[in-house]
Amino acid sequence: MKPLKTRISITLDSDILEMIKELAEDDDRSVSQYINIVLKDWITKETGEKSNLSSK
């Protein structure tokens, strides 16, 4: 079963958004998917815990 998703709205610096768009495109992902992956990786690194995060 796919994890539940929640729609949010955030404000980013223009240069950060442009970089995220480029990186997401290079990785053949949507901006939303890419941000989700980056955040999961950061949380895992900071907490050392991956068990509460879905893999996709």
mmCIF file of N, CA and C in Angstrom:
data_model
loop_
_atom_site.group_PDB
_atom_site.id
_atom_site.type_symbol
_atom_site.label_atom_id
_atom_site.label_comp_id
_atom_site.label_asym_id
_atom_site.label_seq_id
_atom_site.Cartn_x
_atom_site.Cartn_y
_atom_site.Cartn_z
ATOM 1 N N MET A 1 0.843 -1.179 0.000
ATOM 2 C CA MET A 1 0.000 0.000 0.000
ATOM 3 C C MET A 1 0.891 1.246 0.000
ATOM 4 N N LYS A 2 0.532 2.209 -0.834
ATOM 5 C CA LYS A 2 1.285 3.458 -0.903
ATOM 6 C C LYS A 2 1.085 4.263 0.377
ATOM 7 N N PRO A 3 2.142 4.976 0.800
ATOM 8 C CA PRO A 3 1.982 5.825 1.987
ATOM 9 C C PRO A 3 1.042 6.984 1.691
ATOM 10 N N LEU A 4 0.366 7.440 2.729
ATOM 11 C CA LEU A 4 -0.527 8.588 2.579
ATOM 12 C C LEU A 4 0.297 9.842 2.324
ATOM 13 N N LYS A 5 -0.221 10.692 1.486
ATOM 14 C CA LYS A 5 0.449 11.956 1.173
ATOM 15 C C LYS A 5 -0.414 13.100 1.690
ATOM 16 N N THR A 6 0.239 14.159 2.112
ATOM 17 C CA THR A 6 -0.449 15.359 2.580
ATOM 18 C C THR A 6 0.027 16.526 1.738
ATOM 19 N N ARG A 7 -0.897 17.269 1.196
ATOM 20 C CA ARG A 7 -0.553 18.444 0.392
ATOM 21 C C ARG A 7 -0.212 19.594 1.336
ATOM 22 N N ILE A 8 0.918 20.257 1.038
ATOM 23 C CA ILE A 8 1.330 21.428 1.813
ATOM 24 C C ILE A 8 1.725 22.534 0.854
ATOM 25 N N SER A 9 1.899 23.702 1.389
ATOM 26 C CA SER A 9 2.394 24.831 0.612
ATOM 27 C C SER A 9 3.603 25.390 1.345
ATOM 28 N N ILE A 10 4.717 25.581 0.614
ATOM 29 C CA ILE A 10 5.909 26.149 1.217
ATOM 30 C C ILE A 10 6.446 27.274 0.336
ATOM 31 N N THR A 11 7.250 28.112 0.928
ATOM 32 C CA THR A 11 7.896 29.189 0.199
ATOM 33 C C THR A 11 9.395 28.914 0.193
ATOM 34 N N LEU A 12 9.978 28.932 -1.012
ATOM 35 C CA LEU A 12 11.409 28.690 -1.169
ATOM 36 C C LEU A 12 12.057 29.868 -1.864
ATOM 37 N N ASP A 13 13.331 30.068 -1.585
ATOM 38 C CA ASP A 13 14.095 31.059 -2.348
ATOM 39 C C ASP A 13 14.113 30.615 -3.805
ATOM 40 N N SER A 14 14.047 31.560 -4.705
ATOM 41 C CA SER A 14 13.994 31.254 -6.139
ATOM 42 C C SER A 14 15.177 30.422 -6.600
ATOM 43 N N ASP A 15 16.370 30.752 -6.107
ATOM 44 C CA ASP A 15 17.549 29.998 -6.535
ATOM 45 C C ASP A 15 17.522 28.552 -6.037
ATOM 46 N N ILE A 16 16.980 28.337 -4.848
ATOM 47 C CA ILE A 16 16.847 26.974 -4.313
ATOM 48 C C ILE A 16 15.852 26.187 -5.157
ATOM 49 N N LEU A 17 14.729 26.786 -5.481
ATOM 50 C CA LEU A 17 13.729 26.106 -6.295
ATOM 51 C C LEU A 17 14.281 25.737 -7.661
ATOM 52 N N GLU A 18 15.015 26.643 -8.277
ATOM 53 C CA GLU A 18 15.601 26.354 -9.588
ATOM 54 C C GLU A 18 16.576 25.184 -9.511
ATOM 55 N N MET A 19 17.380 25.155 -8.457
ATOM 56 C CA MET A 19 18.327 24.053 -8.298
ATOM 57 C C MET A 19 17.589 22.732 -8.074
ATOM 58 N N ILE A 20 16.544 22.754 -7.260
ATOM 59 C CA ILE A 20 15.747 21.550 -7.017
ATOM 60 C C ILE A 20 15.103 21.069 -8.317
ATOM 61 N N LYS A 21 14.574 21.994 -9.105
ATOM 62 C CA LYS A 21 13.977 21.612 -10.389
ATOM 63 C C LYS A 21 14.990 20.924 -11.291
ATOM 64 N N GLU A 22 16.191 21.479 -11.361
ATOM 65 C CA GLU A 22 17.244 20.894 -12.202
ATOM 66 C C GLU A 22 17.635 19.504 -11.706
ATOM 67 N N LEU A 23 17.830 19.389 -10.395
ATOM 68 C CA LEU A 23 18.223 18.101 -9.830
ATOM 69 C C LEU A 23 17.129 17.059 -9.996
ATOM 70 N N ALA A 24 15.883 17.470 -9.818
ATOM 71 C CA ALA A 24 14.752 16.550 -9.985
ATOM 72 C C ALA A 24 14.673 16.075 -11.434
ATOM 73 N N GLU A 25 14.844 16.990 -12.360
ATOM 74 C CA GLU A 25 14.801 16.621 -13.775
ATOM 75 C C GLU A 25 15.946 15.668 -14.118
ATOM 76 N N ASP A 26 17.128 15.949 -13.604
ATOM 77 C CA ASP A 26 18.280 15.070 -13.845
ATOM 78 C C ASP A 26 18.024 13.660 -13.308
ATOM 79 N N ASP A 27 17.239 13.578 -12.233
ATOM 80 C CA ASP A 27 16.933 12.292 -11.598
ATOM 81 C C ASP A 27 15.619 11.701 -12.114
ATOM 82 N N ASP A 28 15.025 12.356 -13.119
ATOM 83 C CA ASP A 28 13.759 11.924 -13.725
ATOM 84 C C ASP A 28 12.648 11.779 -12.684
ATOM 85 N N ARG A 29 12.511 12.805 -11.835
ATOM 86 C CA ARG A 29 11.495 12.826 -10.780
ATOM 87 C C ARG A 29 10.776 14.172 -10.797
ATOM 88 N N SER A 30 9.604 14.184 -10.174
ATOM 89 C CA SER A 30 8.915 15.455 -9.988
ATOM 90 C C SER A 30 9.610 16.223 -8.865
ATOM 91 N N VAL A 31 9.356 17.514 -8.811
ATOM 92 C CA VAL A 31 9.921 18.333 -7.734
ATOM 93 C C VAL A 31 9.451 17.808 -6.382
ATOM 94 N N SER A 32 8.193 17.463 -6.288
ATOM 95 C CA SER A 32 7.642 16.942 -5.041
ATOM 96 C C SER A 32 8.332 15.644 -4.620
ATOM 97 N N GLN A 33 8.497 14.729 -5.553
ATOM 98 C CA GLN A 33 9.184 13.471 -5.252
ATOM 99 C C GLN A 33 10.616 13.734 -4.803
ATOM 100 N N TYR A 34 11.282 14.636 -5.490
ATOM 101 C CA TYR A 34 12.676 14.924 -5.173
ATOM 102 C C TYR A 34 12.811 15.541 -3.777
ATOM 103 N N ILE A 35 11.971 16.503 -3.459
ATOM 104 C CA ILE A 35 12.009 17.120 -2.129
ATOM 105 C C ILE A 35 11.739 16.072 -1.056
ATOM 106 N N ASN A 36 10.784 15.178 -1.310
ATOM 107 C CA ASN A 36 10.454 14.129 -0.356
ATOM 108 C C ASN A 36 11.664 13.230 -0.095
ATOM 109 N N ILE A 37 12.362 12.842 -1.151
ATOM 110 C CA ILE A 37 13.549 11.990 -1.012
ATOM 111 C C ILE A 37 14.652 12.716 -0.243
ATOM 112 N N VAL A 38 14.887 13.967 -0.589
ATOM 113 C CA VAL A 38 15.929 14.746 0.091
ATOM 114 C C VAL A 38 15.611 14.875 1.580
ATOM 115 N N LEU A 39 14.366 15.157 1.907
ATOM 116 C CA LEU A 39 13.982 15.288 3.314
ATOM 117 C C LEU A 39 14.113 13.964 4.060
ATOM 118 N N LYS A 40 13.690 12.859 3.434
ATOM 119 C CA LYS A 40 13.830 11.544 4.072
ATOM 120 C C LYS A 40 15.294 11.221 4.342
ATOM 121 N N ASP A 41 16.153 11.481 3.358
ATOM 122 C CA ASP A 41 17.579 11.221 3.530
ATOM 123 C C ASP A 41 18.158 12.061 4.663
ATOM 124 N N TRP A 42 17.773 13.326 4.726
ATOM 125 C CA TRP A 42 18.282 14.212 5.773
ATOM 126 C C TRP A 42 17.809 13.748 7.148
ATOM 127 N N ILE A 43 16.521 13.405 7.255
ATOM 128 C CA ILE A 43 15.974 12.945 8.540
ATOM 129 C C ILE A 43 16.679 11.667 8.996
ATOM 130 N N THR A 44 16.884 10.735 8.068
ATOM 131 C CA THR A 44 17.576 9.493 8.396
ATOM 132 C C THR A 44 18.989 9.782 8.884
ATOM 133 N N LYS A 45 19.677 10.675 8.192
ATOM 134 C CA LYS A 45 21.047 11.030 8.588
ATOM 135 C C LYS A 45 21.067 11.684 9.963
ATOM 136 N N GLU A 46 20.154 12.597 10.214
ATOM 137 C CA GLU A 46 20.147 13.342 11.473
ATOM 138 C C GLU A 46 19.712 12.495 12.664
ATOM 139 N N THR A 47 18.759 11.600 12.446
ATOM 140 C CA THR A 47 18.213 10.825 13.568
ATOM 141 C C THR A 47 18.795 9.422 13.653
ATOM 142 N N GLY A 48 19.342 8.934 12.551
ATOM 143 C CA GLY A 48 19.828 7.569 12.522
ATOM 144 C C GLY A 48 18.700 6.559 12.475
ATOM 145 N N GLU A 49 17.471 7.038 12.294
ATOM 146 C CA GLU A 49 16.305 6.159 12.275
ATOM 147 C C GLU A 49 15.633 6.205 10.918
ATOM 148 N N LYS A 50 15.452 5.040 10.334
ATOM 149 C CA LYS A 50 14.783 4.957 9.051
ATOM 150 C C LYS A 50 13.463 4.196 9.158
ATOM 151 N N SER A 51 13.268 3.494 10.258
ATOM 152 C CA SER A 51 12.137 2.587 10.371
ATOM 153 C C SER A 51 10.777 3.272 10.259
ATOM 154 N N ASN A 52 10.660 4.521 10.671
ATOM 155 C CA ASN A 52 9.371 5.211 10.618
ATOM 156 C C ASN A 52 9.101 5.883 9.275
ATOM 157 N N LEU A 53 10.070 5.842 8.374
ATOM 158 C CA LEU A 53 9.911 6.494 7.075
ATOM 159 C C LEU A 53 9.646 5.445 6.012
ATOM 160 N N SER A 54 8.654 5.718 5.189
ATOM 161 C CA SER A 54 8.376 4.789 4.094
ATOM 162 C C SER A 54 9.507 4.852 3.087
ATOM 163 N N SER A 55 9.674 3.779 2.344
ATOM 164 C CA SER A 55 10.799 3.706 1.413
ATOM 165 C C SER A 55 10.541 4.432 0.115
ATOM 166 N N LYS A 56 9.312 4.814 -0.185
ATOM 167 C CA LYS A 56 9.018 5.503 -1.435
ATOM 168 C C LYS A 56 8.345 6.811 -1.182
#
